[in-house]
Coordinates of C-alpha atoms in Angstrom, one line a residue:
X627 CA 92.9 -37.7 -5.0
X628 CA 91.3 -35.8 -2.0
X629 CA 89.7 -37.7 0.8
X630 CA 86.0 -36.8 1.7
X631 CA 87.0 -34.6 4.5
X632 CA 89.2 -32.9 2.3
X633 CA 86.9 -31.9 -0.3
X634 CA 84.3 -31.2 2.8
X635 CA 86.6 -28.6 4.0
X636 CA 87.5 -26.9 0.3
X637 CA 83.5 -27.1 -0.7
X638 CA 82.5 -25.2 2.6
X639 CA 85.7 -22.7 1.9
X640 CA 84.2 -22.3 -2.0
X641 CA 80.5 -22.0 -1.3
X642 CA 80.9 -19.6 1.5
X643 CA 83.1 -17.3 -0.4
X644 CA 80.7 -17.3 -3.2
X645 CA 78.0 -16.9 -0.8
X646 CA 76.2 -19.8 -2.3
X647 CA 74.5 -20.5 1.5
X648 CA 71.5 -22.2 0.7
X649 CA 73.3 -25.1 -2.1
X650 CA 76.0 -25.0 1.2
X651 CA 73.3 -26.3 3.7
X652 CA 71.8 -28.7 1.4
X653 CA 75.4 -30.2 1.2
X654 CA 75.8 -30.2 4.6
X655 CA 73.1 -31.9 5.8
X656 CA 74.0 -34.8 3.5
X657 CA 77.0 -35.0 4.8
X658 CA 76.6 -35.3 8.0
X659 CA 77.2 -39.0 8.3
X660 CA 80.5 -38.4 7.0
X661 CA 81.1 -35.9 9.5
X662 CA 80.0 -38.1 12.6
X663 CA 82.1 -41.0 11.3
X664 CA 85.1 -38.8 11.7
X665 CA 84.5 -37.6 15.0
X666 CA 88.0 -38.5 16.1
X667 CA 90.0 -35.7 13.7
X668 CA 87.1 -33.2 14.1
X669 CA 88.9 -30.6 16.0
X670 CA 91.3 -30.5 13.1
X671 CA 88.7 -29.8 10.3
X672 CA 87.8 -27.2 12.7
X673 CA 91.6 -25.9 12.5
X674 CA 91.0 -25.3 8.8
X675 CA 87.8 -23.3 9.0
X676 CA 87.4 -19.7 9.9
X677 CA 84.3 -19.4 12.2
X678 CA 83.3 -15.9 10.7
X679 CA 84.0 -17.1 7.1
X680 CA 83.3 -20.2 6.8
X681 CA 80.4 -20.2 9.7
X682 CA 77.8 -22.9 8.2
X683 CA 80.5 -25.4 8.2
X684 CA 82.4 -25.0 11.7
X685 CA 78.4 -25.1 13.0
X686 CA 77.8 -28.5 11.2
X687 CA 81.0 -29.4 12.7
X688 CA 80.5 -28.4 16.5
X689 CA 77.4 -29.9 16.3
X690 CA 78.5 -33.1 14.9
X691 CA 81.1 -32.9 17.7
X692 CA 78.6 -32.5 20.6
X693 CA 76.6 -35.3 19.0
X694 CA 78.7 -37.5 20.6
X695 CA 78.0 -38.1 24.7
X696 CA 81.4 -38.6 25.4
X697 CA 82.5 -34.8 24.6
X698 CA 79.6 -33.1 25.8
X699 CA 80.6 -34.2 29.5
X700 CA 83.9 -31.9 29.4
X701 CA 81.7 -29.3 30.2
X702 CA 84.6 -26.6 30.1
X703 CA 85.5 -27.8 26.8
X704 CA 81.9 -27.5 25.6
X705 CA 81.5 -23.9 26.8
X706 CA 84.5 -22.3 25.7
X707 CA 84.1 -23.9 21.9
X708 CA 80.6 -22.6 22.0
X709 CA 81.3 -19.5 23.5
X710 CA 84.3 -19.3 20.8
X711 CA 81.7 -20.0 17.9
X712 CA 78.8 -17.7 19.3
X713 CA 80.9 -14.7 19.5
X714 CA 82.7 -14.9 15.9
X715 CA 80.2 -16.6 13.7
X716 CA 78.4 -14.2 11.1
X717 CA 74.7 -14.0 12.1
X718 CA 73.3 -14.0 8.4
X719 CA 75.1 -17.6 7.4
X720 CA 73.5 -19.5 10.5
X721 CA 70.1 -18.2 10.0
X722 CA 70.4 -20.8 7.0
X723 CA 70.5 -23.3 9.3
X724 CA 68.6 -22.8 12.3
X725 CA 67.8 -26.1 13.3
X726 CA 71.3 -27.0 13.9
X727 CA 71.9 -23.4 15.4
X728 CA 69.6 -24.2 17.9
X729 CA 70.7 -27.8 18.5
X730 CA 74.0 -26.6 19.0
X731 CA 72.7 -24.4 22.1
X732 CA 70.8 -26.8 23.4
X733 CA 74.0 -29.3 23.8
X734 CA 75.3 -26.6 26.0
X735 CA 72.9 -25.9 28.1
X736 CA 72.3 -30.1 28.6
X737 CA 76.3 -30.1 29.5
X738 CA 75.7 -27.5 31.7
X739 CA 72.5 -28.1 33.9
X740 CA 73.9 -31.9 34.0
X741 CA 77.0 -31.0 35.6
X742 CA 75.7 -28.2 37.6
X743 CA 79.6 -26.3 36.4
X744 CA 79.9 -22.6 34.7
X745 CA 76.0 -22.3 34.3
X746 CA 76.4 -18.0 34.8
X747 CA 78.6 -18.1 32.1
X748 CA 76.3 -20.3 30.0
X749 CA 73.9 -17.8 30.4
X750 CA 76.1 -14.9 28.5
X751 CA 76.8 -17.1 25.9
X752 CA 73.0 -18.4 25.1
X753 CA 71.8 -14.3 25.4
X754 CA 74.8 -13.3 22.8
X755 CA 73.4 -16.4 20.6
X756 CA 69.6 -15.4 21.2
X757 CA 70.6 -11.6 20.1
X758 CA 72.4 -13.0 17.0
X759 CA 69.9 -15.8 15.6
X760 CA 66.3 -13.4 16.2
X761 CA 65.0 -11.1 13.5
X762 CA 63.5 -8.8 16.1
X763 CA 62.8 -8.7 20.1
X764 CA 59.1 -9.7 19.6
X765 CA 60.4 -13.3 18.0
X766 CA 60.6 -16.5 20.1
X767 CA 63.2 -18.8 19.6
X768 CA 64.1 -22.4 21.1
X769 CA 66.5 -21.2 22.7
X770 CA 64.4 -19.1 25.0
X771 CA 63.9 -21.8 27.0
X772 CA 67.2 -23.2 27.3
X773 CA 68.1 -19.6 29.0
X774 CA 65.3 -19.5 30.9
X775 CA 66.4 -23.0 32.0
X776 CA 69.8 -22.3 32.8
X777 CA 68.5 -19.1 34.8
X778 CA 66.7 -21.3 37.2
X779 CA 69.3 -23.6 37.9
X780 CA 71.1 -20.6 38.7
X781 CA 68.3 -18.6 40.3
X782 CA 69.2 -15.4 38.2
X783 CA 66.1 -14.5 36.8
X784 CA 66.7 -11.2 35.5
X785 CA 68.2 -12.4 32.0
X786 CA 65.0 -14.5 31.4
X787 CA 62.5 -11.8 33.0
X788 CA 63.9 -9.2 30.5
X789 CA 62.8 -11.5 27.3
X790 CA 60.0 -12.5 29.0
X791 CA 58.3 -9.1 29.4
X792 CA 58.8 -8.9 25.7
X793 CA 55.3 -9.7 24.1
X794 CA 56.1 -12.8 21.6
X795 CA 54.7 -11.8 18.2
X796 CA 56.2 -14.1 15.8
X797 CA 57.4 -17.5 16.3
X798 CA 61.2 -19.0 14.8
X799 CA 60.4 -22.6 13.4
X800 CA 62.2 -25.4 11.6
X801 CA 61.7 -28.8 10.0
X802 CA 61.3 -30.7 13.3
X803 CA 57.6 -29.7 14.8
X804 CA 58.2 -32.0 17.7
X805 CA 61.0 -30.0 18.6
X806 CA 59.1 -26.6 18.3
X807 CA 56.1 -27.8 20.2
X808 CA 58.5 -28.9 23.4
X809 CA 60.6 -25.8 23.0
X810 CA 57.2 -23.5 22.8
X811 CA 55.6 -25.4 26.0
X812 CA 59.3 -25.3 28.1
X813 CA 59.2 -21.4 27.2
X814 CA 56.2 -20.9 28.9
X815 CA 56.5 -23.2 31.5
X816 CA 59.9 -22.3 32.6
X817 CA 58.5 -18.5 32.2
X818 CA 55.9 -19.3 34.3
X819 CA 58.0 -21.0 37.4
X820 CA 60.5 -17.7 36.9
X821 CA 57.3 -15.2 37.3
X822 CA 56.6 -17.6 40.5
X823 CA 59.5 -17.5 42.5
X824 CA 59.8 -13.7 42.2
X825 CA 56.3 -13.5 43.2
X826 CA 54.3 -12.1 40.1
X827 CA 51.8 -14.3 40.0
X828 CA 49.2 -12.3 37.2
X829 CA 52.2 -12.7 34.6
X830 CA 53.0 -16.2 36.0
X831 CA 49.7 -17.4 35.3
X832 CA 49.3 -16.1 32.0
X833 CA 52.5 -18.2 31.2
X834 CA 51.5 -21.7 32.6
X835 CA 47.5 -20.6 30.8
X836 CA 49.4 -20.6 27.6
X837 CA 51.4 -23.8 28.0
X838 CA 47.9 -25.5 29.0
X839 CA 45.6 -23.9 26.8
X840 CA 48.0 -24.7 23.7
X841 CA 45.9 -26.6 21.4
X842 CA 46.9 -30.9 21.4
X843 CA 45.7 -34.1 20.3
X844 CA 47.5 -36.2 22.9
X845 CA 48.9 -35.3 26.6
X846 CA 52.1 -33.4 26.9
X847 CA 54.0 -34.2 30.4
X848 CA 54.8 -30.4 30.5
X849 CA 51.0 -29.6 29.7
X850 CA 50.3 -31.0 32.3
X851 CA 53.1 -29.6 35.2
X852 CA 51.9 -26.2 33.5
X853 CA 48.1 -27.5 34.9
X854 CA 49.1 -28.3 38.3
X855 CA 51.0 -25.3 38.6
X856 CA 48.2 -23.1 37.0
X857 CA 46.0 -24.6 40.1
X858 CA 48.0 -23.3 42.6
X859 CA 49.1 -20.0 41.7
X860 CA 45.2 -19.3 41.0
X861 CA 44.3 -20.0 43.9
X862 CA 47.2 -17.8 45.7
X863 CA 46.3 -14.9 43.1
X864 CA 42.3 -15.2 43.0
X865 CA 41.8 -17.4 45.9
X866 CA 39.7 -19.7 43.2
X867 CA 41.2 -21.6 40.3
X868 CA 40.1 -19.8 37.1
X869 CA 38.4 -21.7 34.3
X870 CA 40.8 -22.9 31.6
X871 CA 39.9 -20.6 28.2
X872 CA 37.4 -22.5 26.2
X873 CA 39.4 -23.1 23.0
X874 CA 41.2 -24.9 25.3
X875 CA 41.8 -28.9 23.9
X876 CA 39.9 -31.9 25.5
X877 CA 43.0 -33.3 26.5
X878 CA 42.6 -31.2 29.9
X879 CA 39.1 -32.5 31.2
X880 CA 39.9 -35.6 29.9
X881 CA 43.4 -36.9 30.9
X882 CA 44.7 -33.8 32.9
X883 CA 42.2 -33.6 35.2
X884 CA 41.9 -36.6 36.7
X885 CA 46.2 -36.9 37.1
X886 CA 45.8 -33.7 39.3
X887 CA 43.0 -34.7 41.5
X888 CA 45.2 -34.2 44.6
X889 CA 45.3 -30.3 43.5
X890 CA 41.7 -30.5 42.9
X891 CA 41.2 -31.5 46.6
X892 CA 43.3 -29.0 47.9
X893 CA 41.5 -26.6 45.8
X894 CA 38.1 -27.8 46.9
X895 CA 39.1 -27.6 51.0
X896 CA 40.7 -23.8 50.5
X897 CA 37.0 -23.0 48.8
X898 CA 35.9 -23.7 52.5
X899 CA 38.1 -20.7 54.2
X900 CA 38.8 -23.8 56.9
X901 CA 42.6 -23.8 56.9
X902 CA 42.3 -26.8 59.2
X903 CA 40.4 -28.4 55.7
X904 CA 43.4 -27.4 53.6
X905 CA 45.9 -28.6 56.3
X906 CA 44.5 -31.7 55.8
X907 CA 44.4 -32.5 52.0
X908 CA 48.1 -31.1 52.2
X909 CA 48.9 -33.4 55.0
X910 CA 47.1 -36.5 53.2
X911 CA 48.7 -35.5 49.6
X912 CA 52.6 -34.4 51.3
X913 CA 54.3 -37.0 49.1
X914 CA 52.5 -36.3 46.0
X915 CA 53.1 -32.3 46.7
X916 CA 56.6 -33.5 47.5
X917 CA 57.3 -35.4 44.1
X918 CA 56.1 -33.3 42.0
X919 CA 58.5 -30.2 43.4
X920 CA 55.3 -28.2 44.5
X921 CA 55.3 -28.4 48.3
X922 CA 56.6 -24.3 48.2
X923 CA 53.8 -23.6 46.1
X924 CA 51.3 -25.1 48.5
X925 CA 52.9 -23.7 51.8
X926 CA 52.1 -20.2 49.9
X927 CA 48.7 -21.6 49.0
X928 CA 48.1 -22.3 52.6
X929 CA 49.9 -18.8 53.4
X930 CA 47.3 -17.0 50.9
X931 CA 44.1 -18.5 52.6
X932 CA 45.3 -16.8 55.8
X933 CA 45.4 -13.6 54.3
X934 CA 42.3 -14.2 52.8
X935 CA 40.5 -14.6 55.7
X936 CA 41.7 -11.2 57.1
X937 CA 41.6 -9.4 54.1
X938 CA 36.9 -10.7 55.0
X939 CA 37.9 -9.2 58.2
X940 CA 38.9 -5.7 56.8
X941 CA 34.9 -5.9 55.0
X942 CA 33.2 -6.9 58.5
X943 CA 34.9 -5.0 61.2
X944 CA 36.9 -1.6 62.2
X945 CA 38.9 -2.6 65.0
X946 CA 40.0 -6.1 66.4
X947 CA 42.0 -7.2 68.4
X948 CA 45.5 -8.8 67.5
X949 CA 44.0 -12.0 69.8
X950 CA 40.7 -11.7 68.0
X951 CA 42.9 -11.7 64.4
X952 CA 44.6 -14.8 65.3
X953 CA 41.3 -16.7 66.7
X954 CA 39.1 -15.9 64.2
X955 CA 41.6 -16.8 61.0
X956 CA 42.7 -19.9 63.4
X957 CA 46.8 -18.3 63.9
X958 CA 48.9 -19.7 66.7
X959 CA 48.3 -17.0 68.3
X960 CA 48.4 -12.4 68.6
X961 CA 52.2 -12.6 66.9
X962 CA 51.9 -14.7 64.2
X963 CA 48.7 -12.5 63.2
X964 CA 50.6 -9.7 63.5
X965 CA 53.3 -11.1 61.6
X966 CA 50.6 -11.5 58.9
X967 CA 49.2 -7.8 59.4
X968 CA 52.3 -6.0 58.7
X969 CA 53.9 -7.8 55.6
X970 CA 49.8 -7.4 54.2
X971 CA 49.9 -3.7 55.4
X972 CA 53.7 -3.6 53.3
X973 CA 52.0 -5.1 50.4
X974 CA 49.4 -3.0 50.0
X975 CA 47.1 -6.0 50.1
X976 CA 45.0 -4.0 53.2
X977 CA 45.2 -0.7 55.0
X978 CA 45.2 -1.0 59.0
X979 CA 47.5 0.4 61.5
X980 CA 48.2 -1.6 64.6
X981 CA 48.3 -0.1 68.3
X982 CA 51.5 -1.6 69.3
X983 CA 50.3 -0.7 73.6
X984 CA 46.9 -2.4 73.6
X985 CA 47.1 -4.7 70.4
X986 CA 44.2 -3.5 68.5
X987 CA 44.1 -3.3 64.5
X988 CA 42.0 -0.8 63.1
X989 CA 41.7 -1.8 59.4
X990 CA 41.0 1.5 57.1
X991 CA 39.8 2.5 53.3
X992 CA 42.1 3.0 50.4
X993 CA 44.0 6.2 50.7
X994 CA 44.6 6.8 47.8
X995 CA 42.1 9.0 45.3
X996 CA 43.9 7.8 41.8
X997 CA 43.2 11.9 41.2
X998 CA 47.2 12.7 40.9
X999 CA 49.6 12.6 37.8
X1000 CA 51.0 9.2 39.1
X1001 CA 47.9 7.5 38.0
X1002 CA 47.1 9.8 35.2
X1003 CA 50.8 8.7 33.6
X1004 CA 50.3 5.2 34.1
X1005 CA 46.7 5.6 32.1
X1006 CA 48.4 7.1 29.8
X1007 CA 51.0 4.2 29.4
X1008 CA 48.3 1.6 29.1
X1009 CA 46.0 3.4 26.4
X1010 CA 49.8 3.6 24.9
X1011 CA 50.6 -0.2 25.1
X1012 CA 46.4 -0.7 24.2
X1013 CA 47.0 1.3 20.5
X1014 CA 50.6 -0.3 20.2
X1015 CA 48.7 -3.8 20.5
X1016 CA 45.8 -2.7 18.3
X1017 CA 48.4 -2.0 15.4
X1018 CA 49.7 -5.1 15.8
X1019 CA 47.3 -7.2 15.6
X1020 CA 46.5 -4.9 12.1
X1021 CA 49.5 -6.1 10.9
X1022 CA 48.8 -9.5 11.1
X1023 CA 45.6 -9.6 10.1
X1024 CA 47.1 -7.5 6.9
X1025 CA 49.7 -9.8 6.7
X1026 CA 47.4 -13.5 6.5
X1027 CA 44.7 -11.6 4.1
X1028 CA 47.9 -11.2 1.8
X1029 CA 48.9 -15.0 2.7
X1030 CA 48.8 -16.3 -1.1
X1031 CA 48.2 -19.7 1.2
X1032 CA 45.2 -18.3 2.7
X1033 CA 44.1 -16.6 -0.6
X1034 CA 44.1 -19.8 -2.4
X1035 CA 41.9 -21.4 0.5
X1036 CA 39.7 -18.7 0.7
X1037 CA 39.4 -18.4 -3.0
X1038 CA 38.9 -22.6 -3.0
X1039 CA 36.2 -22.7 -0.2
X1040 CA 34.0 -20.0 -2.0
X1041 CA 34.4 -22.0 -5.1
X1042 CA 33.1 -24.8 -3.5
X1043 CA 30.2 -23.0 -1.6
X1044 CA 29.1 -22.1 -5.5
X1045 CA 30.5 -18.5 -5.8
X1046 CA 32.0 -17.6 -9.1
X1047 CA 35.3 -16.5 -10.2
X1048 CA 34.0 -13.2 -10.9
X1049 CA 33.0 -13.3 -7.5
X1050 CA 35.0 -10.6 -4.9
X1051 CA 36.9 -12.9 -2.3
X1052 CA 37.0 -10.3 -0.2
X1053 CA 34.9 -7.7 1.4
X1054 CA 38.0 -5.3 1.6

């Protein structure tokens, strides 16, 4: 008579080849217990699987495998059977089994970022098993944040910034919500700190608004990381902190709020202009600043408020003097304000030249006319990415008035407001 394992391995070989996928993950998943209590002979049921073939079963496998703590710290071990997997498994068996998909990447990435070992490579693999699992380039998946993740433990960004200036239309979820609210929020977040550190701050807060602004009955940890963050690249970007959208959940004014009252102080002291002011709520709040890994956030808050004050400087005067810069937006001294000048004047965040024999800035208009077929393309690609978005949003709205979900509550509601059957649902 077989053993269990045995008649694991020839069910998986039998359903797969019939293509029975769907009676083959129902069998799997209650097997699972078998398969953990077997941990030590896994790597031979492996042997007797083919990963393209039989790919639902060598997934329930791995995972089981990486389950265990104790394997998932040979982080070479954990990579290259991932990797292995990843590359050969056939894309339309593991979209039956997401979840576990989706675990399995996650177990690498945890090996990975734990040891601190082979994280570039881990970033191949996770963008080979993004491009398999995905129905389209507009779907976000969990494991969007475990590459974004892994890219800023390894400071390459430009994997994660080329799924992130993707526009998410439609979101993958499973049977574990928990699990797809954390993996939504770390998207965002992580997207947000990624748009940070490479400076593009509009796109950076639009990622830490979402992770805030996502609706919630109870306080998320990340919600409110996203918050304090949110604070300080508003100010840097709009030298204010922009209101939180009003759909927004209560959870913000009433828990969030009061946990970030040392970024509420430092936001109240740069509404003064007084960097002195600001220099003191950053001195007073250093270890809190410090703690919560922000303190190069709020050097570039405190960097911002200078250039602020110049930028009021352009509106009032003509020409100053590179002593009267630095007194007036309270710089050590003529270099350090002509430090500031020039990496502004690079920017294009003002329009001066400085008179490098008698230290004078004269601050000028806007040169440019936006009359030329530079500006009259880029019009022209945002009416473009305007009519894209319209159609989209079409689509959907097509697709939820054809929800037979929605239908039946629309249909119910009116039947309980007193409209007939007979009655049109719709206005359409």
């Amino acid at each position: 008579m077989a053993s269990p394992l045995e008649y694991y391995v020839n069910f998986v070989r039998t359903q797969s080849s019939a293509g029975n996928f769907r009676e083959l993950v129902a069998y799997l998943i209650d097997s699972v217990e078998l398969v953990t209590k077997n941990g030590n002979i896994l790597d031979n049921v492996m042997e007797t699987l083919d990963i393209q073939q039989h790919s639902l079963g060598y997934l329930f496998v791995l995972s089981a495998k990486f389950n265990d703590s104790s394997n998932v710290d040979d982080t070479e071990n954990v990579l290259r059977s991932v990797r292995e997997f990843i590359s050969s498994c056939d894309a339309e068996q593991v979209r039956f089994a997401p979840q576990v998909y989706y675990e399995l990447c996650h177990h690498l990435t945890t090996a990975l970022v734990k040891n601190k070992q082979h994280i570039i490579q881990g970033i191949h693999v996770l963008v080979l098993a993004l491009e398999k699992i995905r129905l389209h380039s507009n779907q976000l998946t969990p494991i969007h944040a475990d590459l974004c993740q892994l890219c800023l433990c390894a400071k390459v960004f430009n994997p994660a910034i080329r799924l992130l200036d993707c526009d998410i239309a439609t979101i993958a979820t499973t049977d574990d919500n928990y699990a797809d609210t954390k993996y939504f929020l770390l998207y965002y977040y992580y997207g947000g700190m990624i748009y940070t550190a490479v400076k593009n701050y509009e796109r950076a807060l639009y990622f830490f608004e979402v992770a805030v602004s996502t609706p919630a009955l109870a306080m998320s940890h990340i919600m409110l990381e996203s918050y304090k963050k949110y604070i300080l690249v508003s100010l840097i970007l709009h030298g204010k902190v922009l209101p939180i959208p009003k759909y927004s959940s209560q959870v913000i004014t009433r828990f969030m709020k009061p946990l970030s009252h040392a970024y509420h102080d430092l936001s109240s002291a740069y509404n003064t202009s007084s960097p002195d002011e600001v220099r003191n709520v950053v001195n007073k709040f250093r270890d809190t600043f410090q703690r919560d890994t922000n303190m190069g956030l709020v050097k570039q808050v405190v960097a911002s408020l200078y250039k602020k004050n110049i930028q009021r400087l352009t509106k009032t005067f003509l020409t100053l003097s590179l002593a009267d810069v630095a007194s007036r937006v309270q710089l050590s001294g003529p270099a350090e304000a002509e430090t500031y000048i020039l990496n502004m004047i690079k920017s294009g965040e003002i329009f001066a030249t400085i008179n490098q024999k008698d230290g004078m800035v004269v601050f000028k208009d806007d040169p440019q006319e936006y009359n030329d077929q530079d500006v009259f393309e880029m019009v022209q690609q945002q009416i473009g990415l305007v009519m894209g978005l319209n159609k989209q949003i079409l689509k959907m709205d097509e697709e939820i008035m054809l929800n037979p979900v929605f239908v039946k509550k629309s249909f119910g509601n009116q039947e309980d407001d007193g409209i007939g059957c007979n009655s049109k649902v719709y206005s359409r």
